[in-house]
PDB file of N, CA and C in Angstrom:
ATOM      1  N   UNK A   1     -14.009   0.081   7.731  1.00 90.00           N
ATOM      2  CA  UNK A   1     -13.952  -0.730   8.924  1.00 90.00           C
ATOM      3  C   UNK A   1     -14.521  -2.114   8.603  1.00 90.00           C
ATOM      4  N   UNK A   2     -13.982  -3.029   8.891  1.00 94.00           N
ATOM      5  CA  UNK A   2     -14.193  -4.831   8.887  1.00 94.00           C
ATOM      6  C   UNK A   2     -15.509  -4.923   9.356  1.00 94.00           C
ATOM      7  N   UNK A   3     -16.442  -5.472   8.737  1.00 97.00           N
ATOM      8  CA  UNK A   3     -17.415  -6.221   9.425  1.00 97.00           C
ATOM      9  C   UNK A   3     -18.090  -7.447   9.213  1.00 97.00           C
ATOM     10  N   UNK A   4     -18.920  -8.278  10.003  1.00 97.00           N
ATOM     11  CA  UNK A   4     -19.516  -9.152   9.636  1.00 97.00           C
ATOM     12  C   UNK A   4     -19.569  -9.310   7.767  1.00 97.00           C
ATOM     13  N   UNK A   5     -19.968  -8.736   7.563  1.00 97.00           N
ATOM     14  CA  UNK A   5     -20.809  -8.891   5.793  1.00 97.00           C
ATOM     15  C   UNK A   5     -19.181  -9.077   5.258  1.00 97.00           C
ATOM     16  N   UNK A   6     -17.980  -8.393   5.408  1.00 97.00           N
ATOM     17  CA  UNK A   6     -17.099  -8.775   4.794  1.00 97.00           C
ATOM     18  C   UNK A   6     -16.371 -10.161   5.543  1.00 97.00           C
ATOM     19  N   UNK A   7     -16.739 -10.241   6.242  1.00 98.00           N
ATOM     20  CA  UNK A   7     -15.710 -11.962   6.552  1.00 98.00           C
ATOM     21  C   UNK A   7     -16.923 -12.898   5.781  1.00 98.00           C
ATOM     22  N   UNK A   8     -17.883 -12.772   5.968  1.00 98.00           N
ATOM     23  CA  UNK A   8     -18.961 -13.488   5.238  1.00 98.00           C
ATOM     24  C   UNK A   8     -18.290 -13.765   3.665  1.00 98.00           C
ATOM     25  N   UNK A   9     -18.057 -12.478   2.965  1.00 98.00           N
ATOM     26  CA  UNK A   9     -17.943 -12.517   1.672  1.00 98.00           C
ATOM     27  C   UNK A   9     -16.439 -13.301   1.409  1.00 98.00           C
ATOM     28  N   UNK A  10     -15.538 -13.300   2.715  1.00 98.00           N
ATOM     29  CA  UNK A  10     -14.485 -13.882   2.480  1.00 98.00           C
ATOM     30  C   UNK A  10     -14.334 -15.171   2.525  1.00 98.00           C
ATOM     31  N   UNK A  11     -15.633 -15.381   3.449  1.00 98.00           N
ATOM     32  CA  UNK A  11     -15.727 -17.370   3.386  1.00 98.00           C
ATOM     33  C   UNK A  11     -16.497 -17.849   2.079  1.00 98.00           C
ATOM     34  N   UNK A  12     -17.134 -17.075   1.697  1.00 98.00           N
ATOM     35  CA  UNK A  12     -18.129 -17.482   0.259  1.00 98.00           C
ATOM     36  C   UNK A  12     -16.876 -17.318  -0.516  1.00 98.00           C
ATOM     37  N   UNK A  13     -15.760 -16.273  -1.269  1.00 98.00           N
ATOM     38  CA  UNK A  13     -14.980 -16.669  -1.540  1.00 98.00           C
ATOM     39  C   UNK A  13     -13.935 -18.030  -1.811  1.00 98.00           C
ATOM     40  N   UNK A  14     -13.944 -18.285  -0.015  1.00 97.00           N
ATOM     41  CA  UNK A  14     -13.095 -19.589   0.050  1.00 97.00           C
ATOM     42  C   UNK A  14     -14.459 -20.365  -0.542  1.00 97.00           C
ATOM     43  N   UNK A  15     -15.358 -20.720  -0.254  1.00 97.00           N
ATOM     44  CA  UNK A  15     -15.592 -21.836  -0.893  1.00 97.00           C
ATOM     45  C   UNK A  15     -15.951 -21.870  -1.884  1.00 97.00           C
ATOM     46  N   UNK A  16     -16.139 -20.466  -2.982  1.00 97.00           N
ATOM     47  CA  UNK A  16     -16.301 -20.814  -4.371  1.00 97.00           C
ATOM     48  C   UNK A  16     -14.976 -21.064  -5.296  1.00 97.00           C
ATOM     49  N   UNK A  17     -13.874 -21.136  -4.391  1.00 96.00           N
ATOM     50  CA  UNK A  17     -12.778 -21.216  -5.047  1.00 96.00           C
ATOM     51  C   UNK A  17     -12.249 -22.468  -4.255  1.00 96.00           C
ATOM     52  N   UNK A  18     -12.413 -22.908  -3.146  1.00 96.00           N
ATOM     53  CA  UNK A  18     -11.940 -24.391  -2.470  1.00 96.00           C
ATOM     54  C   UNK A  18     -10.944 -25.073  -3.390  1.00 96.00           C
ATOM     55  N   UNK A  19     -11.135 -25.006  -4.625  1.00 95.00           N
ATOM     56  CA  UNK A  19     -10.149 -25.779  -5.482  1.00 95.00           C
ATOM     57  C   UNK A  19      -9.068 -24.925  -5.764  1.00 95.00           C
ATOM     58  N   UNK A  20      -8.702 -23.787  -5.399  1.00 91.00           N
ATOM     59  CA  UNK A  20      -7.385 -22.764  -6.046  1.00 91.00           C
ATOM     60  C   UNK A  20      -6.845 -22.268  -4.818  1.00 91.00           C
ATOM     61  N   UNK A  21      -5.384 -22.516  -5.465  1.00 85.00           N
ATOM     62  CA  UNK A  21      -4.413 -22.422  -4.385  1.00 85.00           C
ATOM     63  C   UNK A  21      -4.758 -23.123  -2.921  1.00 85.00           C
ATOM     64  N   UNK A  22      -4.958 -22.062  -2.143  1.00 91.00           N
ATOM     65  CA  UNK A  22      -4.792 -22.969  -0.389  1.00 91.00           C
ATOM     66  C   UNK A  22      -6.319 -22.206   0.548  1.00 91.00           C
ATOM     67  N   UNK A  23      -7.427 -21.900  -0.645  1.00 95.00           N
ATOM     68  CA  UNK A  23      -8.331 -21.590  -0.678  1.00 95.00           C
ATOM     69  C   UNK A  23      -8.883 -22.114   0.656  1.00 95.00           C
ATOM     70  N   UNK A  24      -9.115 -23.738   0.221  1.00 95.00           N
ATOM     71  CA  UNK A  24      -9.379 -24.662   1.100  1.00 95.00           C
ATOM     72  C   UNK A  24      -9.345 -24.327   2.520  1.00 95.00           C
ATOM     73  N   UNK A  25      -8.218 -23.820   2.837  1.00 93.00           N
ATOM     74  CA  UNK A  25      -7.378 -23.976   4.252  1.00 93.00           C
ATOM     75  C   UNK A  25      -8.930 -22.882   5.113  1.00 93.00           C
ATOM     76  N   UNK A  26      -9.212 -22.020   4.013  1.00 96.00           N
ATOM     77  CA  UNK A  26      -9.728 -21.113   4.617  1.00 96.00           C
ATOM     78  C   UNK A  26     -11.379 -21.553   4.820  1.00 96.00           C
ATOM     79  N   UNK A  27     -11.709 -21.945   3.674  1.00 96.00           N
ATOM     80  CA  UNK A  27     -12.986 -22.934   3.656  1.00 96.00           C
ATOM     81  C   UNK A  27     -13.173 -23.901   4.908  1.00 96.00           C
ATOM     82  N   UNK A  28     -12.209 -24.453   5.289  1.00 96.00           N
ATOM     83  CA  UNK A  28     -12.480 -25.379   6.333  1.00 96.00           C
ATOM     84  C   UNK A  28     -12.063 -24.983   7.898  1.00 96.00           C
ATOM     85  N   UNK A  29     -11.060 -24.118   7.891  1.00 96.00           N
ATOM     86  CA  UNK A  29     -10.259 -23.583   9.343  1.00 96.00           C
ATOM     87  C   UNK A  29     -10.899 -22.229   9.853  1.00 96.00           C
ATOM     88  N   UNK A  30     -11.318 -21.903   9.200  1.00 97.00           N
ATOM     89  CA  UNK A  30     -11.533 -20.363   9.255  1.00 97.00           C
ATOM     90  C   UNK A  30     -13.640 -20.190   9.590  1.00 97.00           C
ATOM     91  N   UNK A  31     -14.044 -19.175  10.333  1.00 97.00           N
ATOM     92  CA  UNK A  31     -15.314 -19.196  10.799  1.00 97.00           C
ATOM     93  C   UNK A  31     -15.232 -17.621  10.664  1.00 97.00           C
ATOM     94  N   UNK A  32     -16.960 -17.362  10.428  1.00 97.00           N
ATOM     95  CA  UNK A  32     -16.671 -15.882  10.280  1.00 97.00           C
ATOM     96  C   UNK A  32     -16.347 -14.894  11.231  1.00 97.00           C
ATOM     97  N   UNK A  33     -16.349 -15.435  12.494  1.00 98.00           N
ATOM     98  CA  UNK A  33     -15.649 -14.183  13.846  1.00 98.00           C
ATOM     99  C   UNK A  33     -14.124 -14.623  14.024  1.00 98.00           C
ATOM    100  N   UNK A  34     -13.683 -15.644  13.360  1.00 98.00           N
ATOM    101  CA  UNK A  34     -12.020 -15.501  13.104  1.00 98.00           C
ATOM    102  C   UNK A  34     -11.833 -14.905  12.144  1.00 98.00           C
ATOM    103  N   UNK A  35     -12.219 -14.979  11.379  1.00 98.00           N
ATOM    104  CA  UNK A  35     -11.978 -14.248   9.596  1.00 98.00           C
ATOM    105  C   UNK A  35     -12.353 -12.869   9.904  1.00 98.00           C
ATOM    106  N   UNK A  36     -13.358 -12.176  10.848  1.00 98.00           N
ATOM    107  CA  UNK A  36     -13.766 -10.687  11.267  1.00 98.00           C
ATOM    108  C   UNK A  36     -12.231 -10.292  12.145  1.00 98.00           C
ATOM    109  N   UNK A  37     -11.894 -11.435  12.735  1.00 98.00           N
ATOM    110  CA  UNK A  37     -10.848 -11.082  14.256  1.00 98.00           C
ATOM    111  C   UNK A  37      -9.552 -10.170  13.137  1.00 98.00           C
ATOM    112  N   UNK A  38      -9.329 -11.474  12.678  1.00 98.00           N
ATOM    113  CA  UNK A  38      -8.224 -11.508  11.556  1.00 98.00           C
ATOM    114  C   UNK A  38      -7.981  -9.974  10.784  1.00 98.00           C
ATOM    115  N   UNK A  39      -9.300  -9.704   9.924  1.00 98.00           N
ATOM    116  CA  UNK A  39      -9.892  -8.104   9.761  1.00 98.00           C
ATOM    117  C   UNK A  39      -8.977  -7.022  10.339  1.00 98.00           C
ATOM    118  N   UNK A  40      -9.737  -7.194  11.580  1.00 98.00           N
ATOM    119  CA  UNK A  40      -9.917  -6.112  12.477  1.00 98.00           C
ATOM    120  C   UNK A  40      -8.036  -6.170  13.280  1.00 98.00           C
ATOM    121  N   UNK A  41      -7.809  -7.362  13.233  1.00 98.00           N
ATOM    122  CA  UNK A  41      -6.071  -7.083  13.995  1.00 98.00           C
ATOM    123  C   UNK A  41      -5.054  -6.464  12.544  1.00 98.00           C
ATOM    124  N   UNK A  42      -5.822  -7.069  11.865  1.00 97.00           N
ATOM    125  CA  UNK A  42      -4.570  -6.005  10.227  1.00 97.00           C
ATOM    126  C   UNK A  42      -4.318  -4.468  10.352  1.00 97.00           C
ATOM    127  N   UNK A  43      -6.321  -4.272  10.473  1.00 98.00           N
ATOM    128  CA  UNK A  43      -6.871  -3.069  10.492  1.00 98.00           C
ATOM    129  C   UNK A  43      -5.813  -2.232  11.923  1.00 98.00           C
ATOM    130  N   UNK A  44      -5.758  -2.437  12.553  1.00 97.00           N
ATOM    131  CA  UNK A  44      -4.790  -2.415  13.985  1.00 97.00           C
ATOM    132  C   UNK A  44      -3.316  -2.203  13.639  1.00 97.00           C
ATOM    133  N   UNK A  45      -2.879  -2.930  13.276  1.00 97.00           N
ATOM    134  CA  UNK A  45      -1.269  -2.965  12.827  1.00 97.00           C
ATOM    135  C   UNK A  45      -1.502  -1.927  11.931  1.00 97.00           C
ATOM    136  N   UNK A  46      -2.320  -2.044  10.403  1.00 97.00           N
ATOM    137  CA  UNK A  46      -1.602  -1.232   9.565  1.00 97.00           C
ATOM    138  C   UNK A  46      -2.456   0.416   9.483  1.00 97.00           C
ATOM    139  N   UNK A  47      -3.469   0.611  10.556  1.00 97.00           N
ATOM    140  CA  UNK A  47      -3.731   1.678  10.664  1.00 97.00           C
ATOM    141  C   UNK A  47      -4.469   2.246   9.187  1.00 97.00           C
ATOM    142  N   UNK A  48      -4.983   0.790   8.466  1.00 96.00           N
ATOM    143  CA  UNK A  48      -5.612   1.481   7.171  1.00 96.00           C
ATOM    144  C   UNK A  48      -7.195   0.384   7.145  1.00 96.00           C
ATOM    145  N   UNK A  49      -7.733   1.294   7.153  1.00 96.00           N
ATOM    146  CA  UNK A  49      -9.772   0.487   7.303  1.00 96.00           C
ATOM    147  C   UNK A  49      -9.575  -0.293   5.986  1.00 96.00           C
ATOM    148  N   UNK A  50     -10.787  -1.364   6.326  1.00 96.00           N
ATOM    149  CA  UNK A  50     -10.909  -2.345   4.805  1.00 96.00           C
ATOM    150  C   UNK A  50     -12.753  -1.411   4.669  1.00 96.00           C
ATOM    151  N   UNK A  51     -12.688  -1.046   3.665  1.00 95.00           N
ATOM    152  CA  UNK A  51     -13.885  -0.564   2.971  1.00 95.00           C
ATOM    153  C   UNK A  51     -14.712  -1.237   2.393  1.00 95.00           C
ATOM    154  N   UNK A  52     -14.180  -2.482   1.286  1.00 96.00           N
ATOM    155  CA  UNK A  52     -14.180  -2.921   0.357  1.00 96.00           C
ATOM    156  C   UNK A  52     -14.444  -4.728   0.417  1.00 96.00           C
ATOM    157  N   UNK A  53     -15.470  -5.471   0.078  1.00 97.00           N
ATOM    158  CA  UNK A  53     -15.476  -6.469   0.283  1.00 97.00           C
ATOM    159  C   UNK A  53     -13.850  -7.260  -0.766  1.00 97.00           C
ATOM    160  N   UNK A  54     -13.925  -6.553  -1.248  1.00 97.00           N
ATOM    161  CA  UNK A  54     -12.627  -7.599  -2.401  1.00 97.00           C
ATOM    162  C   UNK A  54     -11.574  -6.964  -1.658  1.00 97.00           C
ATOM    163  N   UNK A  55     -11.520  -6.031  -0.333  1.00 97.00           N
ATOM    164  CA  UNK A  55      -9.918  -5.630   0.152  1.00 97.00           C
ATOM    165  C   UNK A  55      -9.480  -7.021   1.206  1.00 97.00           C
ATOM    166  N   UNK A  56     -11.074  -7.401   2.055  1.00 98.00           N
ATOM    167  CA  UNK A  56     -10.365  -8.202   2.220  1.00 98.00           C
ATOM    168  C   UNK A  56     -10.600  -9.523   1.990  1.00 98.00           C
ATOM    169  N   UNK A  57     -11.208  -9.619   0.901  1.00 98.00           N
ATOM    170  CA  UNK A  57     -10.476 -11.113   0.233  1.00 98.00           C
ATOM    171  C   UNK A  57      -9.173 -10.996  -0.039  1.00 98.00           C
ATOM    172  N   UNK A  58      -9.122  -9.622  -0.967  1.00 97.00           N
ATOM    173  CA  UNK A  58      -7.375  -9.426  -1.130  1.00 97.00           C
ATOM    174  C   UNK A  58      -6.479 -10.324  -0.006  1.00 97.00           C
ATOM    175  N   UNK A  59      -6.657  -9.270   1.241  1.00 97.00           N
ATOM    176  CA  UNK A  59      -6.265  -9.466   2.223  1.00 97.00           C
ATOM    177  C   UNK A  59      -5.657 -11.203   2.785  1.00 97.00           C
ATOM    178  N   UNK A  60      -6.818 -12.008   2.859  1.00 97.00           N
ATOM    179  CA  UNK A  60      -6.976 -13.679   2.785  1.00 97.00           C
ATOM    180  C   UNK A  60      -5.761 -13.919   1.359  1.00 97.00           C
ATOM    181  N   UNK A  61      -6.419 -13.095   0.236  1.00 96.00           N
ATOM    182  CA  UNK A  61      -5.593 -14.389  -0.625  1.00 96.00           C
ATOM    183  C   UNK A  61      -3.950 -13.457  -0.229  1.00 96.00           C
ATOM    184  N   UNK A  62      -3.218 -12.642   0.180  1.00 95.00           N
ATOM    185  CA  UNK A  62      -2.075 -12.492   0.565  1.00 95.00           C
ATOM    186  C   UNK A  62      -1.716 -13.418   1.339  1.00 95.00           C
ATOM    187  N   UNK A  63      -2.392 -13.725   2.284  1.00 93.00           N
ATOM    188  CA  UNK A  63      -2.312 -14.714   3.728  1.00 93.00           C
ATOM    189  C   UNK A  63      -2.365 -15.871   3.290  1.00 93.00           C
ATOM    190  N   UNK A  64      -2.357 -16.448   2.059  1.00 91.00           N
ATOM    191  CA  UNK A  64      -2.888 -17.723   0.977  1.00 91.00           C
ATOM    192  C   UNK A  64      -1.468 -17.834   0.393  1.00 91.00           C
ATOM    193  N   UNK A  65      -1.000 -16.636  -0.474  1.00 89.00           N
ATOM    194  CA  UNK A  65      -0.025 -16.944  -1.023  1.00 89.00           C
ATOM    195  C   UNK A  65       1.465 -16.697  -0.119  1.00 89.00           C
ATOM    196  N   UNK A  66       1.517 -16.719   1.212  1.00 86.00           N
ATOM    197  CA  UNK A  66       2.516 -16.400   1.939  1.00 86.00           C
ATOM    198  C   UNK A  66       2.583 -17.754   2.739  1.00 86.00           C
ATOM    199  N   UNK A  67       1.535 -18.386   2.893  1.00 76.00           N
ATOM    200  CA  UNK A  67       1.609 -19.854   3.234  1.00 76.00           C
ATOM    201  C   UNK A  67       2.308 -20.858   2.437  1.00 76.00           C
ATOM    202  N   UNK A  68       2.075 -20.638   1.264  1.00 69.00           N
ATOM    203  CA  UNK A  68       2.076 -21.231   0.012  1.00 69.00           C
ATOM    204  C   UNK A  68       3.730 -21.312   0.033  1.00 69.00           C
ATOM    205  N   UNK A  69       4.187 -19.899   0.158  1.00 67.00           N
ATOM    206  CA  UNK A  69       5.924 -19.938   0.101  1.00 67.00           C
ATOM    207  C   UNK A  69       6.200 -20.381   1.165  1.00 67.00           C
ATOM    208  N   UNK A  70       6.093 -20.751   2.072  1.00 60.00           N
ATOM    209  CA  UNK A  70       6.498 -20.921   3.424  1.00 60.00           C
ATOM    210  C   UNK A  70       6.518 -22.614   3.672  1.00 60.00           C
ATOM    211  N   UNK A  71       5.360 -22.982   2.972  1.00 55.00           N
ATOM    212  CA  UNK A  71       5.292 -24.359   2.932  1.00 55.00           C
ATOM    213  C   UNK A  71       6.347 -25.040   2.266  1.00 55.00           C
TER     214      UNK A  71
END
């Protein structure tokens, strides 16, 4: 289940990486009860818990590289 400590780890992420890919976007747009919201509505749709602090960074950098094509 998503919590605080993992959106945390997902913004420390964005900003130790701010320079790769669209990192940034997340570093600057993103706060940790949107980045928890975000979590928790996946968690909803896909009916599978994030356990794992690197599931959802995973998670972010999917949402990173789907921007990326879209742009």
């Amino acid at each position: 289940m998503a919590n605080m400590a993992m959106a945390q780890a997902v913004l420390e992420h964005a900003h130790q990486f701010y320079d790769v890919d669209n990192w940034y976007v997340v570093a600057e747009c993103w706060d940790a009860w949107s980045v928890l919201e975000e979590l928790d509505q996946q968690e909803e749709k896909t009916r599978v818990a994030f356990h794992l602090e690197t599931a959802a960074i995973a998670h972010f950098a999917k949402l990173i590289a789907q921007r990326r094509t879209v742009h």
